[in-house]
Amino acid sequence: TDSWTLDNQKAWNLNQGKDAWIGGFTFKREGYESLSDKSLSIDRTSNALYTSYTHQFNPKFSTIIGMRGEFIQGNGYDATHNVFLPQLQTLYKINSTTSWYTNMGKSFEMPSINSKYYSTKVSSRSILSPQEGWTYETGVKKIRENDSVKLAVFHMDIDNKFKWVKESDVFAGGDSGTNIQINEGKFRNTGVELEYAKVLNNHWKWNAGATYSNPEANDDGNWVQESARVQLNTGVEYKRDKWLTNLTWMYTGDREDSYYR
C-alpha cells in the first residue's frame, strides 16, 4: 500500500487577535497492489475543503465553529461520497489554570484501501460502507506548571462501524481461518475518562489514565457488549534534545466475549 497526502492551510488573525479564521485544502491519494498478483490493485483519491472560525466573546469564553467537506471519488468498488462534517467547540476559563470545554462533531471514515482483497472468496460480495456518526464530549481541565488533570464525559453514536470477524461467520462455506472486516449496524458508547500527567524534571514525564464506558453494538436488533468497559494506562516519557522515548502499560478489563470462541 502507498499513500500521498498534500495539505495546505492559511490562518488569519482578526479583531485585534480576539478572533481567528483558518481555511485549508487536503489532497490524498491511496493505492494498493498485491505482491503475488499484480492484477489485484486499486486506487482511491479524496479531496477536502475545511475551515474553522474562533470567536472570543470575552476573556473567559470562546467558541470554535468548524466545517469540513470530504469528496471521495468512486473507483468501481468504493462509491462516490460527498460528506459535510460540522464541529462545534466551546471553552470557558474558570480561572488561570482551570477550564471547562465541550466538543461536538460528526465523524466519517472510509474502509481500508485494500478492503476489497481481504479474501478472494468475498471480494465480489462483501462491499464495505464508510463508518460515520456523531461524537460528544465535555469535561474540565486543570493545567498547572508541572502537572495537569482532565476529567471528561463522552458519548458517541456510530453507523456502519468496522468490525473483524471470521469469514465463516458471515458467508456459507467461508474459511474459518480467514479474518475479514465487515460493517456492523450501529455502535454506541458512553463513558467517563480521567487523565493525569506530571512533569518530574527537565527530561522525565509521567502520566496515568482510567476510562470506564459501556460500548455496545446492535447488528440484529439487540444491543450487546462490543469491547472492554474498563481501561487503565500509565507510562513514562524521556526526552533529551531531539531524542524522545516512552514506555506505556495498558490494562483492559470487563471485556467482551472474543469472536473466535
Coordinates of C-alpha atoms in Angstrom, one line a residue:
T1 CA 0.0 0.0 0.0
D2 CA 1.1 3.6 -0.5
S3 CA -0.5 6.9 0.4
W4 CA 0.3 10.5 -0.6
T5 CA -1.1 13.5 1.2
L6 CA -0.9 17.2 0.5
D7 CA -2.3 19.7 3.0
N8 CA -2.2 23.5 2.7
Q9 CA -3.8 26.0 5.1
K10 CA -3.8 29.6 5.9
A11 CA -4.6 31.4 9.2
W12 CA -5.8 35.0 9.7
N13 CA -6.0 36.9 13.0
L14 CA -9.0 39.2 13.2
N15 CA -10.5 41.7 15.6
Q16 CA -7.1 42.6 17.1
G17 CA -6.2 39.0 17.8
K18 CA -9.5 38.1 19.5
D19 CA -10.8 36.1 16.6
A20 CA -9.1 33.7 14.1
W21 CA -10.1 32.1 10.8
I22 CA -8.4 29.1 9.3
G23 CA -9.0 27.8 5.8
G24 CA -7.4 24.9 4.0
F25 CA -7.3 22.1 1.4
T26 CA -6.3 18.5 1.6
F27 CA -5.5 16.1 -1.3
K28 CA -5.0 12.4 -0.6
R29 CA -4.2 9.5 -3.0
E30 CA -4.1 5.9 -1.8
G31 CA -3.1 2.8 -3.7
Y32 CA -2.8 -1.0 -3.2
E33 CA -1.2 -3.7 -5.3
S34 CA -0.8 -7.3 -4.4
L35 CA 2.8 -8.6 -4.4
S36 CA 1.8 -12.0 -5.6
D37 CA -0.8 -11.0 -8.2
K38 CA -0.4 -7.6 -9.9
S39 CA -3.9 -7.7 -11.2
L40 CA -5.2 -7.2 -7.7
S41 CA -4.8 -3.4 -7.4
I42 CA -6.9 -0.4 -6.6
D43 CA -6.6 3.4 -6.1
R44 CA -8.6 6.0 -4.3
T45 CA -8.5 9.8 -4.5
S46 CA -10.1 12.1 -2.0
N47 CA -10.1 15.9 -1.6
A48 CA -11.2 18.0 1.4
L49 CA -12.0 21.7 2.0
Y50 CA -12.1 22.8 5.6
T51 CA -12.4 26.0 7.6
S52 CA -12.8 27.0 11.2
Y53 CA -13.6 30.2 13.0
T54 CA -12.7 31.1 16.6
H55 CA -14.6 33.8 18.3
Q56 CA -13.8 35.1 21.7
F57 CA -16.9 36.6 23.3
N58 CA -15.0 37.8 26.4
P59 CA -11.7 36.9 28.2
K60 CA -13.3 33.8 29.7
F61 CA -15.5 32.4 27.0
S62 CA -14.7 31.4 23.4
T63 CA -16.1 29.1 20.7
I64 CA -14.7 27.4 17.6
I65 CA -17.0 26.5 14.6
G66 CA -15.5 24.1 12.1
M67 CA -16.7 22.8 8.8
R68 CA -15.1 20.2 6.5
G69 CA -16.2 18.8 3.2
E70 CA -14.9 15.4 2.1
F71 CA -15.1 14.4 -1.6
I72 CA -14.1 10.8 -2.3
Q73 CA -14.0 9.7 -5.9
G74 CA -15.6 6.3 -6.7
N75 CA -13.2 3.7 -8.1
G76 CA -15.5 0.9 -9.1
Y77 CA -15.5 -0.7 -5.7
D78 CA -15.9 2.3 -3.3
A79 CA -18.8 4.5 -4.1
T80 CA -18.5 8.3 -4.6
H81 CA -19.0 10.2 -1.3
N82 CA -19.6 13.9 -0.7
V83 CA -19.8 14.4 3.0
F84 CA -20.2 17.6 5.2
L85 CA -18.6 17.3 8.6
P86 CA -19.5 20.1 11.1
Q87 CA -17.9 20.6 14.5
L88 CA -18.6 23.0 17.5
Q89 CA -16.3 23.6 20.4
T90 CA -16.6 25.9 23.4
L91 CA -14.1 26.8 26.1
Y92 CA -14.8 28.6 29.4
K93 CA -11.9 29.6 31.6
I94 CA -12.9 29.2 35.2
N95 CA -9.6 30.7 36.4
S96 CA -6.0 30.9 35.3
T97 CA -5.4 27.1 35.5
T98 CA -8.9 25.6 35.2
S99 CA -11.3 25.5 32.2
W100 CA -14.5 23.8 31.1
Y101 CA -14.8 22.6 27.5
T102 CA -17.3 21.0 25.2
N103 CA -16.8 19.4 21.8
M104 CA -19.4 18.0 19.3
G105 CA -18.8 16.9 15.8
K106 CA -19.6 14.5 13.0
S107 CA -17.1 11.7 12.2
F108 CA -16.5 9.9 8.9
E109 CA -14.0 7.2 8.0
M110 CA -13.5 5.2 4.8
P111 CA -12.6 1.5 4.9
S112 CA -9.1 0.5 4.3
I113 CA -7.9 0.8 0.7
N114 CA -7.3 -2.9 0.5
S115 CA -10.6 -4.0 2.0
K116 CA -11.7 -5.4 -1.4
Y117 CA -8.9 -8.0 -1.2
Y118 CA -9.2 -9.3 2.4
S119 CA -10.1 -12.6 0.9
T120 CA -10.6 -13.6 -2.8
K121 CA -13.7 -15.5 -1.8
V122 CA -15.6 -12.4 -0.6
S123 CA -14.1 -9.6 -2.7
S124 CA -17.1 -9.5 -5.0
R125 CA -19.8 -9.8 -2.4
S126 CA -18.5 -8.0 0.7
I127 CA -18.5 -4.3 0.0
L128 CA -17.8 -2.1 3.0
S129 CA -19.5 1.2 3.6
P130 CA -17.9 4.1 5.5
Q131 CA -18.4 4.3 9.2
E132 CA -19.9 7.7 10.3
G133 CA -21.7 9.2 13.2
W134 CA -21.6 11.8 16.0
T135 CA -19.3 12.3 19.0
Y136 CA -19.9 14.4 22.0
E137 CA -17.6 15.3 24.9
T138 CA -17.5 17.7 27.8
G139 CA -15.0 18.0 30.7
V140 CA -12.8 20.0 33.0
K141 CA -9.1 20.6 32.5
K142 CA -6.7 21.9 35.1
I143 CA -3.3 22.7 33.8
R144 CA -0.5 23.9 36.1
E145 CA 3.2 24.5 35.6
N146 CA 4.3 20.9 36.4
D147 CA 1.2 18.8 36.2
S148 CA -2.3 18.6 34.6
V149 CA -5.5 16.7 35.2
K150 CA -8.5 16.2 32.9
L151 CA -11.9 14.7 33.6
A152 CA -14.3 14.1 30.7
V153 CA -17.6 12.6 29.9
F154 CA -18.2 11.4 26.3
H155 CA -20.8 9.8 24.1
M156 CA -20.7 8.5 20.5
D157 CA -23.3 7.1 18.0
I158 CA -21.8 5.4 15.0
D159 CA -23.4 3.8 12.0
N160 CA -21.7 1.0 9.9
K161 CA -18.9 0.5 12.5
F162 CA -16.0 -1.6 11.2
K163 CA -15.5 -5.0 12.9
W164 CA -13.3 -8.0 12.3
V165 CA -14.9 -11.4 12.1
K166 CA -14.2 -14.9 10.7
E167 CA -15.2 -15.4 7.1
S168 CA -17.2 -18.5 8.0
D169 CA -19.3 -16.4 10.4
V170 CA -20.8 -14.3 7.7
F171 CA -20.6 -16.4 4.5
A172 CA -21.7 -20.0 3.9
G173 CA -18.6 -22.0 3.0
G174 CA -16.3 -19.3 4.2
D175 CA -12.8 -20.0 5.7
S176 CA -12.8 -20.2 9.5
G177 CA -9.1 -19.3 9.4
T178 CA -9.5 -16.1 7.5
N179 CA -10.3 -12.8 9.3
I180 CA -12.3 -10.2 7.3
Q181 CA -13.6 -6.8 8.0
I182 CA -17.4 -6.1 7.9
N183 CA -19.8 -3.3 8.8
E184 CA -21.9 -3.6 11.9
G185 CA -25.3 -2.0 12.1
K186 CA -24.9 0.6 14.9
F187 CA -22.5 1.3 17.7
R188 CA -22.8 3.5 20.8
N189 CA -20.6 4.2 23.8
T190 CA -20.9 6.4 26.8
G191 CA -18.2 6.8 29.4
V192 CA -16.0 8.8 31.7
E193 CA -12.3 9.4 31.4
L194 CA -9.7 10.6 33.8
E195 CA -6.1 11.6 32.8
Y196 CA -3.2 12.9 34.9
A197 CA 0.3 14.0 33.7
K198 CA 3.2 15.1 35.8
V199 CA 6.5 16.7 34.8
L200 CA 9.1 15.1 37.0
N201 CA 12.1 17.2 35.7
N202 CA 13.6 18.5 32.5
H203 CA 13.8 15.1 31.0
W204 CA 11.2 12.8 32.6
K205 CA 7.4 13.0 32.4
W206 CA 4.8 10.5 33.9
N207 CA 1.1 10.0 33.0
A208 CA -1.8 7.8 34.1
G209 CA -5.4 7.4 33.0
A210 CA -8.5 5.5 33.5
T211 CA -11.7 5.0 31.4
Y212 CA -15.0 3.4 32.3
S213 CA -17.6 3.1 29.5
N214 CA -20.4 1.0 28.1
P215 CA -19.5 0.1 24.4
E216 CA -22.4 -1.6 22.7
A217 CA -23.2 -2.8 19.1
N218 CA -26.6 -3.6 17.5
D219 CA -26.4 -5.7 14.4
D220 CA -29.6 -7.8 14.7
G221 CA -32.0 -5.7 16.9
N222 CA -30.2 -6.4 20.2
W223 CA -27.6 -4.3 21.9
V224 CA -24.6 -6.4 23.1
Q225 CA -21.3 -5.5 24.7
E226 CA -18.7 -4.7 22.0
S227 CA -15.4 -4.1 23.7
A228 CA -13.8 -3.7 27.2
R229 CA -15.6 -1.5 29.6
V230 CA -12.5 -0.7 31.8
Q231 CA -9.2 0.6 30.6
L232 CA -6.2 1.7 32.7
N233 CA -3.0 3.0 31.4
T234 CA 0.3 4.5 32.7
G235 CA 3.5 5.5 31.1
V236 CA 6.8 7.4 31.4
E237 CA 8.5 9.6 28.8
Y238 CA 12.1 10.6 28.5
K239 CA 13.3 13.5 26.3
R240 CA 16.8 14.9 25.7
D241 CA 17.5 17.4 23.0
K242 CA 15.9 15.8 19.8
W243 CA 15.6 12.3 21.3
L244 CA 12.3 11.1 22.7
T245 CA 11.3 7.6 24.1
N246 CA 8.4 6.4 26.1
L247 CA 7.1 3.2 27.7
T248 CA 3.4 2.6 28.2
W249 CA 1.4 -0.1 30.1
M250 CA -2.2 -0.7 29.4
Y251 CA -4.9 -2.9 31.1
T252 CA -8.3 -3.8 29.7
G253 CA -10.9 -5.3 32.0
D254 CA -14.6 -6.4 31.9
R255 CA -14.1 -7.5 28.3
E256 CA -16.5 -8.8 25.7
D257 CA -16.6 -12.4 24.6
S258 CA -13.9 -13.0 21.9
Y259 CA -15.2 -13.6 18.5
Y260 CA -13.0 -16.6 18.0
R261 CA -14.6 -18.6 20.9

